[in-house]
mmCIF file of C-alpha atoms and ligand atoms in Angstrom:
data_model
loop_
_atom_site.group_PDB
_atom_site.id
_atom_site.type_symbol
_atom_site.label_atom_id
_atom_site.label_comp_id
_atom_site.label_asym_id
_atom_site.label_seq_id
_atom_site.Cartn_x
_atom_site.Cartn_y
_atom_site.Cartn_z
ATOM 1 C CA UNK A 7 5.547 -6.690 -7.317
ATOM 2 C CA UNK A 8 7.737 -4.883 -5.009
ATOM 3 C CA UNK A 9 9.214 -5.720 -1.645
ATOM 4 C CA UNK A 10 10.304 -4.176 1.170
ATOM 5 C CA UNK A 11 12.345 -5.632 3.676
ATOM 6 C CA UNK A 12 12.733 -4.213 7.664
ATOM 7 C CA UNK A 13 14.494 -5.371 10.683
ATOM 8 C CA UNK A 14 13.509 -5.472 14.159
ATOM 9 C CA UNK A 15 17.406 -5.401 16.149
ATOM 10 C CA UNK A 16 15.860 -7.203 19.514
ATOM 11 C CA UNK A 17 14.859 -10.073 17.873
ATOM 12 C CA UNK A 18 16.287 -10.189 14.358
ATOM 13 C CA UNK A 19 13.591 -10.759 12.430
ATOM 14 C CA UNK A 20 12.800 -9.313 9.475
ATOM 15 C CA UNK A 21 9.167 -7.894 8.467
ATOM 16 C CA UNK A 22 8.220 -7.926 4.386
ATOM 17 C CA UNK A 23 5.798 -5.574 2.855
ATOM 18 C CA UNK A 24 4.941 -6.728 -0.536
ATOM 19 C CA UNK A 25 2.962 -4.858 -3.299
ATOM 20 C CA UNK A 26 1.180 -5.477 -6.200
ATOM 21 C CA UNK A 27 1.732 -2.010 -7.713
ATOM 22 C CA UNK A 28 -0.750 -1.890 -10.137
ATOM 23 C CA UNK A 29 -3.566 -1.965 -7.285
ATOM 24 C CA UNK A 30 -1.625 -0.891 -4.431
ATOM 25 C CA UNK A 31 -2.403 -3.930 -2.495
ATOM 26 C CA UNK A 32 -0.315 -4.796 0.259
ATOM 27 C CA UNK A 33 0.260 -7.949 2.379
ATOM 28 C CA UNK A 34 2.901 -7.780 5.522
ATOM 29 C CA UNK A 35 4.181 -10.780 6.515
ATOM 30 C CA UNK A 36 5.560 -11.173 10.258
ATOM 31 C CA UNK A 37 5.287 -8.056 12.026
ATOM 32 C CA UNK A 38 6.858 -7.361 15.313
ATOM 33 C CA UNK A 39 4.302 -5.466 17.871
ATOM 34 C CA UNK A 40 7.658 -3.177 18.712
ATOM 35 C CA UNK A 41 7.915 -2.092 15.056
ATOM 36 C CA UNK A 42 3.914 -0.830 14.192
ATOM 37 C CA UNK A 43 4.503 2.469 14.017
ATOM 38 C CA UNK A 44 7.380 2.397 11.713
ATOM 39 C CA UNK A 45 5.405 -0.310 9.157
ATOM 40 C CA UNK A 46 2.412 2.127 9.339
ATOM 41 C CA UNK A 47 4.074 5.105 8.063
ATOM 42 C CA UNK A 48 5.242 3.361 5.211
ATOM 43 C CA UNK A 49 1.769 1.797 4.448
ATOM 44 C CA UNK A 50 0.486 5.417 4.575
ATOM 45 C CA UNK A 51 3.249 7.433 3.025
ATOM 46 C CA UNK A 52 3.014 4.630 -0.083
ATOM 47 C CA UNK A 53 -0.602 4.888 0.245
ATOM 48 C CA UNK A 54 -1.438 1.754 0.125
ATOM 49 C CA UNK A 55 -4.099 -0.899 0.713
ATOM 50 C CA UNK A 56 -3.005 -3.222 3.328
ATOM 51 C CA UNK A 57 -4.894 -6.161 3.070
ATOM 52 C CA UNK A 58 -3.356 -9.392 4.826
ATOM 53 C CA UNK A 59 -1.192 -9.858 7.735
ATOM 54 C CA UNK A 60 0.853 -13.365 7.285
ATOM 55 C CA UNK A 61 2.607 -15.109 9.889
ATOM 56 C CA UNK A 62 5.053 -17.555 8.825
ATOM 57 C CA UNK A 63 4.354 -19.527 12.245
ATOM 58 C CA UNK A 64 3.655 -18.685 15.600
ATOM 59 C CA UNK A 65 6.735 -17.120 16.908
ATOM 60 C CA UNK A 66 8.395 -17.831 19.710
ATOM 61 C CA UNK A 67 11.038 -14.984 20.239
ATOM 62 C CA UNK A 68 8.712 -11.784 19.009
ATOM 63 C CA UNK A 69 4.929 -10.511 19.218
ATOM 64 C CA UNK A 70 2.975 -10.096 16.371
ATOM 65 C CA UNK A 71 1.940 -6.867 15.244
ATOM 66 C CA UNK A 72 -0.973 -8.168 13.272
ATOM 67 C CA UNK A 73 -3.743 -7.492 15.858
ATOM 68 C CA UNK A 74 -2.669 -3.650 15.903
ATOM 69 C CA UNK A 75 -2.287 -3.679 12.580
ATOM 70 C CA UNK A 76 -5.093 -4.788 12.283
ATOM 71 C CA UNK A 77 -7.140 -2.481 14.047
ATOM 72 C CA UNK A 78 -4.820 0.192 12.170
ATOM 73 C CA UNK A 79 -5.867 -1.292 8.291
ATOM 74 C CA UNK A 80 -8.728 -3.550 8.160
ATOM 75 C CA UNK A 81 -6.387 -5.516 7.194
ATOM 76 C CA UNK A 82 -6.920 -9.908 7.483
ATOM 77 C CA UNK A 83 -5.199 -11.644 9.872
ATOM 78 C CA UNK A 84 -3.631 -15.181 8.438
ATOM 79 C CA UNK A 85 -1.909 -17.951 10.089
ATOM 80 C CA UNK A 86 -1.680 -21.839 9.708
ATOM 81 C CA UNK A 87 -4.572 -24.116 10.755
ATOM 82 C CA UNK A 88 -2.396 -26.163 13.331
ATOM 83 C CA UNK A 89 -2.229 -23.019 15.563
ATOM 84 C CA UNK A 90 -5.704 -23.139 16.539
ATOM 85 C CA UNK A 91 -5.535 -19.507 16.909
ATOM 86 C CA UNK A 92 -9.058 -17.551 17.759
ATOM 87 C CA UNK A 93 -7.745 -14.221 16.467
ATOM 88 C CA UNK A 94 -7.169 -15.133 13.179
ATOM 89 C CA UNK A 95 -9.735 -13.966 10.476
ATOM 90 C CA UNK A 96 -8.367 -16.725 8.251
ATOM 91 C CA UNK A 97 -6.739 -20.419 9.356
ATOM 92 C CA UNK A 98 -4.420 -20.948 5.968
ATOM 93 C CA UNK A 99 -3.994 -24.648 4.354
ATOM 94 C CA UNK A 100 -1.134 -26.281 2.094
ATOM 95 C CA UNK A 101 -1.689 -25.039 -1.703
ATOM 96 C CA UNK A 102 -4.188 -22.156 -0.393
ATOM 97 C CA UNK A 103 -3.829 -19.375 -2.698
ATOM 98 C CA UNK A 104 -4.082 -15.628 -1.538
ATOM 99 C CA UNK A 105 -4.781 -12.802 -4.305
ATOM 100 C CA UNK A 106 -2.629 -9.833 -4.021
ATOM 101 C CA UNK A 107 -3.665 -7.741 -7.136
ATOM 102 C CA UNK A 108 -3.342 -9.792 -9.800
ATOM 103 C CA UNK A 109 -0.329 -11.578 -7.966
ATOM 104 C CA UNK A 110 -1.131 -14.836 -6.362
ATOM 105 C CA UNK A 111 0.388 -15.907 -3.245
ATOM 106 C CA UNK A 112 0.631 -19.456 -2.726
ATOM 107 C CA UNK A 113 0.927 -21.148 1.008
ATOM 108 C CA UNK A 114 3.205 -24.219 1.222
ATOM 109 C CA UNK A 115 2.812 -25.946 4.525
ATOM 110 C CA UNK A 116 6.818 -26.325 5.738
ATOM 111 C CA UNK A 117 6.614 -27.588 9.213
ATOM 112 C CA UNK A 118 9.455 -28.665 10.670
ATOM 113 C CA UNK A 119 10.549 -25.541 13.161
ATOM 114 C CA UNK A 120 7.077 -25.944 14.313
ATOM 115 C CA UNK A 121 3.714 -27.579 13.588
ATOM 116 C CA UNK A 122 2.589 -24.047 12.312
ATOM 117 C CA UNK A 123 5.229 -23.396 9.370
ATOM 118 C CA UNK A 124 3.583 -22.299 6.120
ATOM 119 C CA UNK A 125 6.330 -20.751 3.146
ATOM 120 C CA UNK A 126 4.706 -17.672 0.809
ATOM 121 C CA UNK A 127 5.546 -17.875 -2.740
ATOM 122 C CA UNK A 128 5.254 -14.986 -4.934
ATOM 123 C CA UNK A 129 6.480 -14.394 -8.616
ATOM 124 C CA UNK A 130 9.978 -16.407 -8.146
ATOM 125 C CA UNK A 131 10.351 -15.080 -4.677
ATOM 126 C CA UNK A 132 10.130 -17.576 -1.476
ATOM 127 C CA UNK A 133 8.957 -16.401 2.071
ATOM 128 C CA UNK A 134 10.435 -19.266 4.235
ATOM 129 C CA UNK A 135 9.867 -18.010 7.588
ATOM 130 C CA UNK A 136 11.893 -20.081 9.776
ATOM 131 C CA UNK A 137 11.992 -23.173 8.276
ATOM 132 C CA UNK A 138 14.927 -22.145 5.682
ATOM 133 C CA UNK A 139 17.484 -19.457 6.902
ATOM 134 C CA UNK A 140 20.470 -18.548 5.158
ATOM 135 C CA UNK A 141 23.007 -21.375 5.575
ATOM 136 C CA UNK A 142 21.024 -22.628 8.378
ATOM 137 C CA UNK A 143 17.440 -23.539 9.369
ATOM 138 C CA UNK A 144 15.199 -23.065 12.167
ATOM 139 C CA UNK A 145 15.536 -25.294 15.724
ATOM 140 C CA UNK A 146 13.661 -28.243 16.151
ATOM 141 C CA UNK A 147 13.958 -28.284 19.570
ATOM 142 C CA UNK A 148 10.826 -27.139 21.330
ATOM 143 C CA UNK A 149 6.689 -25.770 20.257
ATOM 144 C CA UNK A 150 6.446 -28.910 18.130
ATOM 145 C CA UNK A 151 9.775 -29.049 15.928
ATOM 146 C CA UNK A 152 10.995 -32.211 14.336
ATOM 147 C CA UNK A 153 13.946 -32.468 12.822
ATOM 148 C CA UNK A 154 13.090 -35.077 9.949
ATOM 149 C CA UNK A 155 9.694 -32.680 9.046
ATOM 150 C CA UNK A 156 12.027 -29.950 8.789
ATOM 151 C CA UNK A 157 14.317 -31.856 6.387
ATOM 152 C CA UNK A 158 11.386 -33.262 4.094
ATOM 153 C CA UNK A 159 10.008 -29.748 4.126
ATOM 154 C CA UNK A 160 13.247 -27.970 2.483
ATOM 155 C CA UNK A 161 14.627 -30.972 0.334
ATOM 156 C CA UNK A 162 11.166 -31.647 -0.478
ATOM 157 C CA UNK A 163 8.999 -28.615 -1.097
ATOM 158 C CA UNK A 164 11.749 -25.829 -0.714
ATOM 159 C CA UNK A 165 14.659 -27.232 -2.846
ATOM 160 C CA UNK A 166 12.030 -28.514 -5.715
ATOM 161 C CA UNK A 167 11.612 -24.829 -6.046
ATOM 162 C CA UNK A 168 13.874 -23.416 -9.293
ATOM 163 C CA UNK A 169 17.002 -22.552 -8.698
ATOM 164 C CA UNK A 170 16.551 -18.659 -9.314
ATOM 165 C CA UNK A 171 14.284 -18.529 -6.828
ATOM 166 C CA UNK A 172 14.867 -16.050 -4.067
ATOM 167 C CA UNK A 173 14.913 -16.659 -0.386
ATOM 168 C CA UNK A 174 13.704 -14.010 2.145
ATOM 169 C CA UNK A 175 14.217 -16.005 5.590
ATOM 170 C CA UNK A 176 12.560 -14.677 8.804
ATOM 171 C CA UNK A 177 15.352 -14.316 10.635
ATOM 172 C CA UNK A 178 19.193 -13.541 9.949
ATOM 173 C CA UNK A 179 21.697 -12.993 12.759
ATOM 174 C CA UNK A 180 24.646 -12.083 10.457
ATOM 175 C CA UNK A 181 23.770 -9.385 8.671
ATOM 176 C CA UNK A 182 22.605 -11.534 5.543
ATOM 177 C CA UNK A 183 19.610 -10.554 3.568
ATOM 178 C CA UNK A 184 18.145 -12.606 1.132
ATOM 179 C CA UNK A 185 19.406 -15.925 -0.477
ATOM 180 C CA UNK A 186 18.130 -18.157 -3.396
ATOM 181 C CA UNK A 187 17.208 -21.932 -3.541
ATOM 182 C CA UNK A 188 20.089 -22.261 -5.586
ATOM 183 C CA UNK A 189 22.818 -21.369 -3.364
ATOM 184 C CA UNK A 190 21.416 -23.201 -0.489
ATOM 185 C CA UNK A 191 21.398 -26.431 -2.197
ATOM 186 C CA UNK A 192 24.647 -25.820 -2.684
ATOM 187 C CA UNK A 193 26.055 -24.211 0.912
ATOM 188 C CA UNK A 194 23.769 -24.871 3.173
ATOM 189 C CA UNK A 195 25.899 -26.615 6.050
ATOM 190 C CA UNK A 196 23.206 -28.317 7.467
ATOM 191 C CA UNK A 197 21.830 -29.836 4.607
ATOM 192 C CA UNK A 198 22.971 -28.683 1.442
ATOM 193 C CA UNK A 199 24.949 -30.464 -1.094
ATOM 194 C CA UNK A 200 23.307 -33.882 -0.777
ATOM 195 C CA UNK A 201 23.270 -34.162 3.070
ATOM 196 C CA UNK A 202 20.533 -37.085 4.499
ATOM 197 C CA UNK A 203 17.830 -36.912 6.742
ATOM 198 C CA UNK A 204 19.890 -38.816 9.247
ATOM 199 C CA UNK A 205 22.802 -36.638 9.247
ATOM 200 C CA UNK A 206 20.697 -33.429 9.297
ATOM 201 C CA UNK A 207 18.618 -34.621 12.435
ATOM 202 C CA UNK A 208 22.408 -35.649 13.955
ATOM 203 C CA UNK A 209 22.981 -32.040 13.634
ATOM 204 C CA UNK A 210 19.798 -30.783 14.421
ATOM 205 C CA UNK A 211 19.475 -32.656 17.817
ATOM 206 C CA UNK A 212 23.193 -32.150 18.443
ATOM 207 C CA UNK A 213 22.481 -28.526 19.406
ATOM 208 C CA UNK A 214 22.286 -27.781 22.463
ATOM 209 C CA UNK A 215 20.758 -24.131 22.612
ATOM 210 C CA UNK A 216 19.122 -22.192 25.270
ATOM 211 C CA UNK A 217 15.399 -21.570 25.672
ATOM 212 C CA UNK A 218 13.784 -18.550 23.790
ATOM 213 C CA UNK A 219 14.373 -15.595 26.840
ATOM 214 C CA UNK A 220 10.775 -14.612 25.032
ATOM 215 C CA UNK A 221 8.754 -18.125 24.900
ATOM 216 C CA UNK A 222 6.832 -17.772 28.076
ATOM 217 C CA UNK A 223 5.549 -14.518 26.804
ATOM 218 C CA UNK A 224 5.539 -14.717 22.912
ATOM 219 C CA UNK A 225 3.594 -17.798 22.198
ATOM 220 C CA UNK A 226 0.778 -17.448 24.222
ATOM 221 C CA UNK A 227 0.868 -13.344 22.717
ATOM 222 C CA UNK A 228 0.707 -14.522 19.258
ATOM 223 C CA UNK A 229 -1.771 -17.041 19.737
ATOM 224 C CA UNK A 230 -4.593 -13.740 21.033
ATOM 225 C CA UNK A 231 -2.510 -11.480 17.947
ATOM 226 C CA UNK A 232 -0.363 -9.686 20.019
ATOM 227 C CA UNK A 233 -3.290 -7.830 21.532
ATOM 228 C CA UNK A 234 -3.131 -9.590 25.151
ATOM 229 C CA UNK A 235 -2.733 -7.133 28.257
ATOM 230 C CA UNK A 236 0.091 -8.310 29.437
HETATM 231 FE FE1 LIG B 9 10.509 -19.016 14.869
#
């Protein structure tokens, strides 16, 4: 399998392209509508056969670039049940599997950030969206978050995961890039190194952040693909 890993600066999320290389099939998970034109040179130049477009959840800071994508590949548009979303060619379940080549993808259901969370795991490698960033997590605090699901969904599903495994969050704001399970049992300040559900949801609702400048616009975007007018 091989990975790529992109960055969108207005946001800072980060866009994977995986590969199976044997067949040339190609999932990208979490596009950003800004960035299509960049991830489909790289689909064509590595000629390959883009087949699934995963969302980790329904964003609330970007717009998807599946729909265009989409349109662009014939590729399959993915996203958790609990969205509800119309556009979606396939609503995705805890334990689904997804064939990439011979690789298999499996969906873990990690809600927590929102209702809408689902992990990718791949060969030793861990998608975690927003649910698990590097020495941090995603907000509870708004589009159905809870702190406690958060905290049952890393020390439960994530942190069961061996140590080795390897941690591409959706987001980093520092310039980080990938982490493993290992290290964020250990370092994670929010709820690393043995921390409880109580004192993680202290933290969690201690924080007293602004509102997404992009909510208004993003979620109801994502929910038609990123293909809505406005
Ligand atoms: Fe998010």
């Amino acid at each position: 399998m091989q990975i790529r890993q992109f960055f969108d600066p207005q946001s800072s999320t980060y866009t994977y392209l995986l590969w199976d290389v044997k067949s040339g099939e190609a999932a990208l998970i979490d596009s950003v509508k800004e960035q299509v034109d960049r991830d489909s040179q790289i689909i064509r130049e590595l000629n390959l056969n883009l087949r699934y477009l995963l969302e980790t959840h329904i964003h609330a800071d970007h717009i998807t670039g599946a729909g265009e994508l989409r349109k662009r590949f014939n590729a399959r548009v993915m996203v958790h049940k609990n969205s509800g979303s119309q556009c979606a060619d396939q609503l995705l379940d805890d334990e689904d599997t997804i064939m990439l080549g011979s690789e298999k993808i499996k969906v873990l259901y990690t809600p927590g950030h929102t209702n809408t969370d689902i992990s990718y795991l791949i060969d030793g490698i861990v998608f975690t969206g927003d649910t698990l960033l590097i020495r941090g997590s995603g907000r509870t605090d708004f589009q159905s978050g809870n702190a406690g699901e958060a905290y049952d969904s890393i020390t439960g599903k994530l942190f069961t995961l061996p140590d080795s495994t390897v941690v591409y969050p959706g987001h980093d704001y520092e310039g980080r890039t990938m982490s493993t399970i290992w290290e964020e049992k250990k370092y994670n300040p929010r709820l690393g190194n043995g921390k409880s559900r109580e004192e993680y949801i202290n933290i969690m609702e201690g924080m007293d952040l602004p509102k997404p400048k992009m909510i208004e616009k993003a979620v109801p975007g994502n929910m038609e693909c990123g293909l809505s007018k406005d």
